PDB file of C-alpha atoms in Angstrom:
ATOM      1  CA  UNK A 467     -15.758 -20.851-239.896  1.00 72.00           C
ATOM      2  CA  UNK A 468     -19.252 -20.928-238.377  1.00 76.00           C
ATOM      3  CA  UNK A 469     -18.583 -24.180-236.534  1.00 77.00           C
ATOM      4  CA  UNK A 470     -14.810 -24.272-236.138  1.00 75.00           C
ATOM      5  CA  UNK A 471     -14.145 -20.640-235.225  1.00 77.00           C
ATOM      6  CA  UNK A 472     -17.456 -19.290-233.928  1.00 85.00           C
ATOM      7  CA  UNK A 473     -18.509 -22.548-232.275  1.00 87.00           C
ATOM      8  CA  UNK A 474     -21.988 -22.717-233.796  1.00 93.00           C
ATOM      9  CA  UNK A 475     -23.731 -26.097-233.635  1.00 93.00           C
ATOM     10  CA  UNK A 476     -24.917 -26.336-237.230  1.00 92.00           C
ATOM     11  CA  UNK A 477     -27.663 -28.730-238.290  1.00 94.00           C
ATOM     12  CA  UNK A 478     -26.892 -31.582-240.668  1.00 93.00           C
ATOM     13  CA  UNK A 479     -27.346 -30.649-244.351  1.00 87.00           C
ATOM     14  CA  UNK A 480     -30.444 -32.876-244.723  1.00 91.00           C
ATOM     15  CA  UNK A 481     -32.248 -31.394-241.703  1.00 95.00           C
ATOM     16  CA  UNK A 482     -35.657 -29.937-242.650  1.00 96.00           C
ATOM     17  CA  UNK A 483     -36.214 -26.219-242.127  1.00 96.00           C
ATOM     18  CA  UNK A 484     -32.503 -25.364-242.250  1.00 95.00           C
ATOM     19  CA  UNK A 485     -30.235 -23.468-244.625  1.00 93.00           C
ATOM     20  CA  UNK A 486     -26.459 -23.924-244.489  1.00 91.00           C
ATOM     21  CA  UNK A 487     -26.921 -25.535-241.067  1.00 93.00           C
ATOM     22  CA  UNK A 488     -28.866 -22.590-239.647  1.00 95.00           C
ATOM     23  CA  UNK A 489     -32.478 -23.061-238.516  1.00 96.00           C
ATOM     24  CA  UNK A 490     -35.030 -21.197-240.647  1.00 97.00           C
ATOM     25  CA  UNK A 491     -37.300 -19.508-238.109  1.00 97.00           C
ATOM     26  CA  UNK A 492     -39.111 -17.212-240.527  1.00 97.00           C
ATOM     27  CA  UNK A 493     -39.515 -17.381-244.279  1.00 96.00           C
ATOM     28  CA  UNK A 494     -41.582 -14.936-246.288  1.00 96.00           C
ATOM     29  CA  UNK A 495     -41.273 -13.638-249.859  1.00 94.00           C
ATOM     30  CA  UNK A 496     -39.149 -10.651-248.776  1.00 94.00           C
ATOM     31  CA  UNK A 497     -37.745 -11.854-245.439  1.00 97.00           C
ATOM     32  CA  UNK A 498     -35.663 -14.787-244.217  1.00 96.00           C
ATOM     33  CA  UNK A 499     -34.572 -15.241-240.587  1.00 98.00           C
ATOM     34  CA  UNK A 500     -31.928 -17.813-239.660  1.00 97.00           C
ATOM     35  CA  UNK A 501     -30.971 -18.790-236.111  1.00 97.00           C
ATOM     36  CA  UNK A 502     -28.181 -20.892-234.588  1.00 97.00           C
ATOM     37  CA  UNK A 503     -26.755 -21.569-231.134  1.00 97.00           C
ATOM     38  CA  UNK A 504     -23.331 -22.746-230.071  1.00 96.00           C
ATOM     39  CA  UNK A 505     -20.824 -23.115-227.289  1.00 94.00           C
ATOM     40  CA  UNK A 506     -19.538 -19.522-227.534  1.00 94.00           C
ATOM     41  CA  UNK A 507     -22.492 -17.531-228.796  1.00 94.00           C
ATOM     42  CA  UNK A 508     -25.893 -17.598-230.477  1.00 96.00           C
ATOM     43  CA  UNK A 509     -26.432 -15.992-233.858  1.00 96.00           C
ATOM     44  CA  UNK A 510     -29.300 -14.663-235.898  1.00 97.00           C
ATOM     45  CA  UNK A 511     -29.238 -13.396-239.489  1.00 94.00           C
ATOM     46  CA  UNK A 512     -32.125 -11.494-241.027  1.00 96.00           C
ATOM     47  CA  UNK A 513     -32.263 -11.004-244.799  1.00 93.00           C
ATOM     48  CA  UNK A 514     -34.832  -8.603-246.233  1.00 92.00           C
ATOM     49  CA  UNK A 515     -35.420  -7.454-249.778  1.00 86.00           C
ATOM     50  CA  UNK A 516     -37.368  -4.608-251.290  1.00 86.00           C
ATOM     51  CA  UNK A 517     -37.445  -3.454-254.901  1.00 83.00           C
ATOM     52  CA  UNK A 518     -33.827  -2.841-255.856  1.00 73.00           C
ATOM     53  CA  UNK A 519     -32.332  -3.359-252.393  1.00 77.00           C
ATOM     54  CA  UNK A 520     -31.349  -5.981-249.858  1.00 78.00           C
ATOM     55  CA  UNK A 521     -30.591  -5.768-246.144  1.00 85.00           C
ATOM     56  CA  UNK A 522     -28.582  -8.268-244.104  1.00 86.00           C
ATOM     57  CA  UNK A 523     -28.651  -7.882-240.314  1.00 92.00           C
ATOM     58  CA  UNK A 524     -26.439 -10.050-238.127  1.00 92.00           C
ATOM     59  CA  UNK A 525     -26.957 -10.357-234.376  1.00 95.00           C
ATOM     60  CA  UNK A 526     -24.897 -12.294-231.864  1.00 95.00           C
ATOM     61  CA  UNK A 527     -25.426 -13.014-228.174  1.00 96.00           C
ATOM     62  CA  UNK A 528     -22.335 -14.100-226.267  1.00 95.00           C
ATOM     63  CA  UNK A 529     -22.473 -17.015-223.861  1.00 96.00           C
ATOM     64  CA  UNK A 530     -19.155 -16.079-222.242  1.00 94.00           C
ATOM     65  CA  UNK A 531     -16.229 -13.653-222.456  1.00 95.00           C
ATOM     66  CA  UNK A 532     -14.394 -15.972-224.832  1.00 93.00           C
ATOM     67  CA  UNK A 533     -17.315 -15.745-227.264  1.00 93.00           C
ATOM     68  CA  UNK A 534     -17.116 -11.970-227.137  1.00 93.00           C
ATOM     69  CA  UNK A 535     -13.372 -12.036-227.841  1.00 92.00           C
ATOM     70  CA  UNK A 536     -13.806 -14.429-230.773  1.00 91.00           C
ATOM     71  CA  UNK A 537     -16.554 -12.284-232.308  1.00 91.00           C
ATOM     72  CA  UNK A 538     -14.472  -9.115-231.962  1.00 90.00           C
ATOM     73  CA  UNK A 539     -11.895 -10.672-234.289  1.00 89.00           C
ATOM     74  CA  UNK A 540     -14.400 -12.379-236.612  1.00 89.00           C
ATOM     75  CA  UNK A 541     -16.532  -9.226-236.881  1.00 88.00           C
ATOM     76  CA  UNK A 542     -13.826  -7.497-238.901  1.00 87.00           C
ATOM     77  CA  UNK A 543     -13.977 -10.186-241.574  1.00 85.00           C
ATOM     78  CA  UNK A 544     -17.774 -10.206-241.416  1.00 81.00           C
ATOM     79  CA  UNK A 545     -17.940  -6.432-241.926  1.00 84.00           C
ATOM     80  CA  UNK A 546     -15.644  -6.720-244.944  1.00 82.00           C
ATOM     81  CA  UNK A 547     -17.622  -9.526-246.593  1.00 82.00           C
ATOM     82  CA  UNK A 548     -21.203  -8.364-246.025  1.00 76.00           C
ATOM     83  CA  UNK A 549     -21.082  -5.190-248.156  1.00 77.00           C
ATOM     84  CA  UNK A 550     -19.579  -7.171-251.041  1.00 80.00           C
ATOM     85  CA  UNK A 551     -22.275  -9.835-250.680  1.00 75.00           C
ATOM     86  CA  UNK A 552     -25.028  -7.202-250.580  1.00 72.00           C
ATOM     87  CA  UNK A 553     -23.624  -5.560-253.708  1.00 76.00           C
ATOM     88  CA  UNK A 554     -23.768  -8.914-255.477  1.00 73.00           C
ATOM     89  CA  UNK A 555     -27.394  -9.381-254.383  1.00 68.00           C
ATOM     90  CA  UNK A 556     -28.277  -5.841-255.439  1.00 69.00           C
ATOM     91  CA  UNK A 557     -26.840  -6.401-258.914  1.00 75.00           C
ATOM     92  CA  UNK A 558     -28.763  -9.671-259.220  1.00 75.00           C
ATOM     93  CA  UNK A 559     -32.009  -7.976-258.155  1.00 68.00           C
ATOM     94  CA  UNK A 560     -31.471  -5.190-260.687  1.00 71.00           C
ATOM     95  CA  UNK A 561     -30.791  -7.713-263.460  1.00 80.00           C
ATOM     96  CA  UNK A 562     -33.892  -9.683-262.502  1.00 75.00           C
ATOM     97  CA  UNK A 563     -36.055  -6.541-262.406  1.00 73.00           C
ATOM     98  CA  UNK A 564     -34.821  -5.594-265.874  1.00 79.00           C
ATOM     99  CA  UNK A 565     -35.906  -8.953-267.351  1.00 79.00           C
ATOM    100  CA  UNK A 566     -39.342  -9.342-268.908  1.00 74.00           C
ATOM    101  CA  UNK A 567     -41.845 -10.759-266.386  1.00 64.00           C
ATOM    102  CA  UNK A 568     -42.312 -14.048-268.260  1.00 61.00           C
ATOM    103  CA  UNK A 569     -38.558 -14.836-268.111  1.00 55.00           C
ATOM    104  CA  UNK A 570     -38.365 -14.884-264.263  1.00 53.00           C
ATOM    105  CA  UNK A 571     -37.796 -18.411-263.011  1.00 54.00           C
TER     106      UNK A 571
END
């Protein structure tokens, strides 16, 4: 979807400082920022965690009107999937917080 539909130029899987083809532009214990460019638009995703919560921010910058039209359709799917993904992350964080400190790996 990222390449075929949204037109992002993803990095090869073995490229250093990338995740799922996106360039890692910031990585800290509680923050990850991914960036990608493409023929239709540029994208940035910011993931942040705090005790018991996670935030996922998606930003796009259109290169042309076609990019805007494509994102308007894709955004509906994105908005449906993100809350479900965040719920999964939240549950995982709660489970991890409930484990004894020496069992975290």
